[in-house]
Amino acid sequence: MCPTESRDARPVLCVSVHDVAPATWDECARLAQAMRAVADLPLSWLVVPQYHRAGGDAARMEAGLERALARGDELVLHGFTHLDTAPRGPGLGERFLRGSYSIEGEFAALPAEEAARRIQRGLDWFAERGWPVRGFVPPAWLMGEGAWEALRGFDFDYTTTWKHFHLLHGAGRGSGGALLSPSLVYAARNRSGRLASPLLADLLALALAHRPLIRLGLHPPDVRYPRLLRHAQATVERLLATHTAMTKAAFARRLLASNSAVTYQYGPQ
């Protein structure tokens, strides 16, 4: 970076902690601690109001998230239950995405009315706690037509799929658009994934090096494998030399101000 170049002009790194719920809180907190051992960077916490797995201490989680907000982090609505319970169609693609890829894609096949109902229940849960929320990220990054239709009725600034950062319309802000930004992520649940995903993340980070945004998504199982955690720390440390860390909501505000990312109407991508 030359001496006159503003850090604000640099590309952005967004680090998010997924699947935040009482049952996963200890692992999520350890992920955040590992990231902050590298740098005091802002995080986006993807919170599930009624996570399908019981357990944990809700009061302890909420106290932790209050502290996160106080230090400048962001809380994101991450579905409502994080479990796909809709009937499955016969298509091979759908069966793979909603079976082999993930059984937690809650919004993969919901009709618009039910998707809207769950989003509203999630927003009500946030409002009861006085927590701001500007983003919605569907579990497993899966959204069907119904979920996309439902999103149009809410005042979110953004959503994300695995491949794109989607700038939504917001209140009176036009029509929205999307930015290509595949997420760096680890496949911690099987041995082959644990071996391959760090290599794939390195290749993806290299390919995205000069793009406006790199996203790193961390999940609770990642913390159980020191090799993955060390790789995430090394990746963040390396990227911070060239990227500015910010929350997804802050990045959305940057895009809204510049209006530079709008490339097509938002919808299934």
Coordinates of C-alpha atoms in Angstrom, one line a residue:
M1 CA 0.0 0.0 0.0
C2 CA 1.5 3.4 -1.0
P3 CA 1.7 6.1 1.8
T4 CA -1.2 8.1 0.3
E5 CA -3.6 5.1 -0.1
S6 CA -6.5 5.1 2.4
R7 CA -7.1 1.9 4.3
D8 CA -10.8 2.5 3.4
A9 CA -9.9 1.9 -0.2
R10 CA -8.5 -1.6 0.5
P11 CA -10.6 -4.7 -0.2
V12 CA -12.5 -6.1 2.8
L13 CA -12.3 -9.2 4.9
C14 CA -15.5 -10.3 6.7
V15 CA -15.1 -13.0 9.3
S16 CA -18.3 -14.7 10.6
V17 CA -19.2 -17.2 13.3
H18 CA -22.1 -19.4 12.2
D19 CA -24.7 -21.4 14.1
V20 CA -24.6 -19.3 17.3
A21 CA -27.0 -20.8 19.8
P22 CA -27.0 -21.9 23.5
A23 CA -26.0 -25.5 22.5
T24 CA -23.0 -24.2 20.4
W25 CA -22.0 -21.2 22.5
D26 CA -18.8 -22.6 24.0
E27 CA -17.5 -23.5 20.6
C28 CA -18.5 -20.2 19.1
A29 CA -16.9 -18.3 21.9
R30 CA -13.7 -20.3 21.4
L31 CA -13.7 -19.5 17.6
A32 CA -14.0 -15.8 18.4
Q33 CA -11.2 -16.0 21.0
A34 CA -9.0 -17.7 18.4
M35 CA -9.6 -14.9 15.8
R36 CA -8.9 -12.2 18.4
A37 CA -5.7 -13.9 19.3
V38 CA -4.6 -12.8 15.8
A39 CA -6.2 -9.3 15.8
D40 CA -9.0 -7.3 17.5
L41 CA -11.2 -7.6 14.4
P42 CA -15.0 -7.1 14.2
L43 CA -17.0 -10.3 13.8
S44 CA -20.4 -11.1 12.4
W45 CA -22.2 -13.6 14.7
L46 CA -24.9 -15.6 12.9
V47 CA -27.5 -16.3 15.5
V48 CA -30.2 -19.0 15.4
P49 CA -33.1 -18.0 17.7
Q50 CA -34.6 -21.5 18.2
Y51 CA -31.8 -23.8 17.3
H52 CA -33.0 -27.4 16.7
R53 CA -30.5 -28.9 19.2
A54 CA -31.2 -28.4 22.8
G55 CA -28.7 -27.7 25.6
G56 CA -26.5 -24.9 26.7
D57 CA -27.1 -21.8 28.8
A58 CA -29.2 -19.2 27.0
A59 CA -28.4 -16.5 29.5
R60 CA -24.7 -17.0 29.2
M61 CA -24.9 -16.8 25.4
E62 CA -27.0 -13.7 25.5
A63 CA -24.6 -12.0 27.9
G64 CA -21.7 -12.9 25.5
L65 CA -23.6 -11.5 22.6
E66 CA -24.3 -8.3 24.5
R67 CA -20.5 -8.0 25.1
A68 CA -19.9 -8.6 21.4
L69 CA -22.3 -5.8 20.4
A70 CA -20.6 -3.5 22.8
R71 CA -17.2 -4.0 21.2
G72 CA -18.6 -3.3 17.7
D73 CA -19.5 -6.7 16.4
E74 CA -22.7 -7.5 14.5
L75 CA -25.5 -10.0 15.1
V76 CA -27.1 -11.6 12.1
L77 CA -30.4 -13.5 11.8
H78 CA -29.4 -17.0 10.8
G79 CA -32.7 -18.7 10.1
F80 CA -35.0 -19.7 13.0
T81 CA -34.4 -23.4 13.8
H82 CA -31.5 -24.2 11.4
L83 CA -33.2 -27.5 10.3
D84 CA -34.8 -28.4 7.0
T85 CA -38.2 -29.9 7.6
A86 CA -39.9 -29.2 4.3
P87 CA -40.9 -32.2 2.0
R88 CA -38.2 -33.1 -0.5
G89 CA -38.8 -33.2 -4.2
P90 CA -37.6 -36.0 -6.5
G91 CA -34.8 -34.1 -8.3
L92 CA -31.3 -35.4 -7.9
G93 CA -29.9 -31.9 -7.4
E94 CA -32.4 -31.1 -4.7
R95 CA -31.8 -34.5 -3.0
F96 CA -28.1 -33.8 -3.0
L97 CA -28.3 -30.2 -1.6
R98 CA -30.9 -31.1 1.0
G99 CA -29.5 -34.5 2.0
S100 CA -25.8 -35.1 1.2
Y101 CA -24.7 -31.5 1.4
S102 CA -26.8 -30.5 4.4
I103 CA -30.0 -31.4 6.2
E104 CA -29.9 -28.0 7.9
G105 CA -30.9 -25.8 5.0
E106 CA -34.1 -24.6 6.7
F107 CA -35.0 -22.1 3.9
A108 CA -34.1 -24.3 1.0
A109 CA -37.7 -25.2 0.1
L110 CA -40.1 -23.2 2.3
P111 CA -43.1 -21.5 0.6
A112 CA -42.9 -17.7 0.8
E113 CA -45.6 -17.4 3.6
E114 CA -43.8 -19.9 5.9
A115 CA -40.4 -18.3 5.2
A116 CA -41.8 -14.9 6.0
R117 CA -43.3 -16.2 9.2
R118 CA -40.0 -17.7 10.4
I119 CA -38.1 -14.6 9.5
Q120 CA -40.6 -12.4 11.4
R121 CA -40.4 -14.7 14.5
G122 CA -36.6 -14.4 14.4
L123 CA -36.9 -10.6 14.1
D124 CA -39.3 -10.5 17.0
W125 CA -36.8 -12.6 19.1
F126 CA -34.1 -10.0 18.3
A127 CA -36.4 -7.1 19.1
E128 CA -37.3 -8.6 22.5
R129 CA -33.6 -8.3 23.4
G130 CA -33.2 -4.9 21.9
W131 CA -30.6 -6.2 19.4
P132 CA -30.2 -4.5 16.0
V133 CA -30.1 -6.8 12.9
R134 CA -29.4 -5.7 9.4
G135 CA -28.6 -9.0 7.7
F136 CA -30.2 -12.4 7.1
V137 CA -28.1 -15.4 6.2
P138 CA -30.0 -18.7 5.5
P139 CA -28.7 -21.9 7.2
A140 CA -26.3 -23.8 4.9
W141 CA -26.6 -20.7 2.5
L142 CA -29.6 -22.4 0.9
M143 CA -32.7 -20.4 -0.2
G144 CA -35.4 -21.4 -2.5
E145 CA -37.7 -19.2 -4.5
G146 CA -40.1 -18.9 -1.6
A147 CA -37.4 -17.5 0.8
W148 CA -36.2 -15.0 -1.8
E149 CA -39.8 -13.8 -2.3
A150 CA -40.2 -13.5 1.5
L151 CA -37.1 -11.4 1.8
R152 CA -38.6 -8.7 -0.3
G153 CA -41.0 -7.9 2.5
F154 CA -38.3 -7.1 5.0
D155 CA -35.9 -4.2 5.5
F156 CA -32.6 -6.1 5.5
D157 CA -29.5 -4.6 4.0
Y158 CA -28.0 -7.8 2.8
T159 CA -28.1 -11.6 2.6
T160 CA -25.4 -14.0 1.6
T161 CA -25.3 -17.3 -0.3
W162 CA -22.1 -19.4 -0.6
K163 CA -21.1 -17.7 -3.8
H164 CA -22.5 -14.1 -3.5
F165 CA -22.9 -11.2 -1.2
H166 CA -26.4 -9.9 -2.0
L167 CA -27.2 -6.3 -1.4
L168 CA -30.9 -6.1 -0.7
H169 CA -33.2 -3.2 -1.4
G170 CA -33.6 -1.9 2.2
A171 CA -36.1 0.9 2.8
G172 CA -36.2 3.1 -0.2
R173 CA -32.8 2.0 -1.5
G174 CA -33.6 0.8 -5.0
S175 CA -33.4 -2.8 -6.2
G176 CA -30.3 -4.4 -4.8
G177 CA -27.6 -6.5 -6.5
A178 CA -24.9 -9.0 -5.8
L179 CA -21.2 -9.3 -5.6
L180 CA -19.3 -12.5 -6.4
S181 CA -17.6 -13.6 -3.2
P182 CA -17.4 -17.3 -2.5
S183 CA -16.9 -18.0 1.2
L184 CA -13.8 -19.6 2.6
V185 CA -15.1 -22.4 4.7
Y186 CA -13.9 -25.7 6.3
A187 CA -15.5 -29.1 5.9
A188 CA -14.8 -30.3 9.5
R189 CA -17.3 -33.1 9.7
N190 CA -15.4 -35.7 7.7
R191 CA -11.7 -36.6 7.4
S192 CA -11.4 -35.9 3.6
G193 CA -13.0 -32.5 4.1
R194 CA -10.6 -31.6 6.9
L195 CA -7.7 -32.5 4.6
A196 CA -9.0 -30.8 1.5
S197 CA -10.8 -27.7 2.6
P198 CA -7.8 -25.7 3.9
L199 CA -6.1 -26.2 0.5
L200 CA -9.3 -25.1 -1.3
A201 CA -9.6 -22.1 1.0
D202 CA -6.0 -21.1 0.1
L203 CA -6.7 -21.4 -3.6
L204 CA -10.0 -19.4 -3.3
A205 CA -8.3 -16.7 -1.2
L206 CA -5.6 -16.4 -3.9
A207 CA -8.3 -16.2 -6.7
L208 CA -10.2 -13.5 -4.7
A209 CA -7.2 -11.5 -3.6
H210 CA -8.0 -8.5 -5.8
R211 CA -11.8 -8.7 -5.4
P212 CA -13.6 -6.2 -3.2
L213 CA -14.5 -8.8 -0.5
I214 CA -13.2 -12.1 1.0
R215 CA -15.4 -13.9 3.4
L216 CA -14.3 -16.5 6.0
G217 CA -17.1 -18.5 7.6
L218 CA -16.3 -20.4 10.8
H219 CA -18.6 -23.2 12.2
P220 CA -18.7 -24.7 15.7
P221 CA -17.1 -28.1 14.6
D222 CA -14.0 -26.2 13.3
V223 CA -12.8 -25.5 16.8
R224 CA -12.4 -29.2 17.5
Y225 CA -9.6 -29.6 15.1
P226 CA -6.4 -27.6 15.9
R227 CA -5.1 -27.8 12.3
L228 CA -8.2 -26.0 11.0
L229 CA -8.1 -23.4 13.7
R230 CA -4.4 -22.7 13.1
H231 CA -5.1 -22.4 9.3
A232 CA -8.0 -20.0 10.0
Q233 CA -5.7 -17.9 12.2
A234 CA -2.9 -17.9 9.6
T235 CA -5.4 -17.0 6.8
V236 CA -6.7 -14.0 8.8
E237 CA -3.2 -12.8 9.7
R238 CA -2.1 -13.0 6.1
L239 CA -5.2 -11.3 4.7
L240 CA -5.1 -8.4 7.2
A241 CA -1.9 -7.3 5.6
T242 CA -3.9 -6.3 2.5
H243 CA -7.5 -6.2 3.6
T244 CA -9.6 -4.1 6.0
A245 CA -11.6 -6.2 8.5
M246 CA -15.3 -5.2 9.0
T247 CA -18.6 -6.7 9.7
K248 CA -21.0 -7.7 6.9
A249 CA -23.3 -4.9 7.8
A250 CA -20.5 -2.4 7.5
F251 CA -19.5 -3.8 4.1
A252 CA -23.2 -3.5 3.0
R253 CA -23.2 0.2 4.1
R254 CA -20.1 0.7 2.0
L255 CA -21.7 -0.8 -1.0
L256 CA -24.9 1.2 -0.4
A257 CA -22.9 4.4 -0.3
S258 CA -20.9 3.6 -3.4
N259 CA -23.6 1.8 -5.3
S260 CA -20.8 0.0 -7.1
A261 CA -21.7 -3.6 -6.6
V262 CA -25.1 -3.8 -8.2
T263 CA -24.8 -6.2 -11.1
Y264 CA -28.2 -7.8 -11.3
Q265 CA -31.5 -8.2 -9.4
Y266 CA -31.2 -10.3 -6.3
G267 CA -32.7 -13.8 -6.4
P268 CA -31.5 -17.4 -6.4
Q269 CA -27.8 -17.6 -7.2

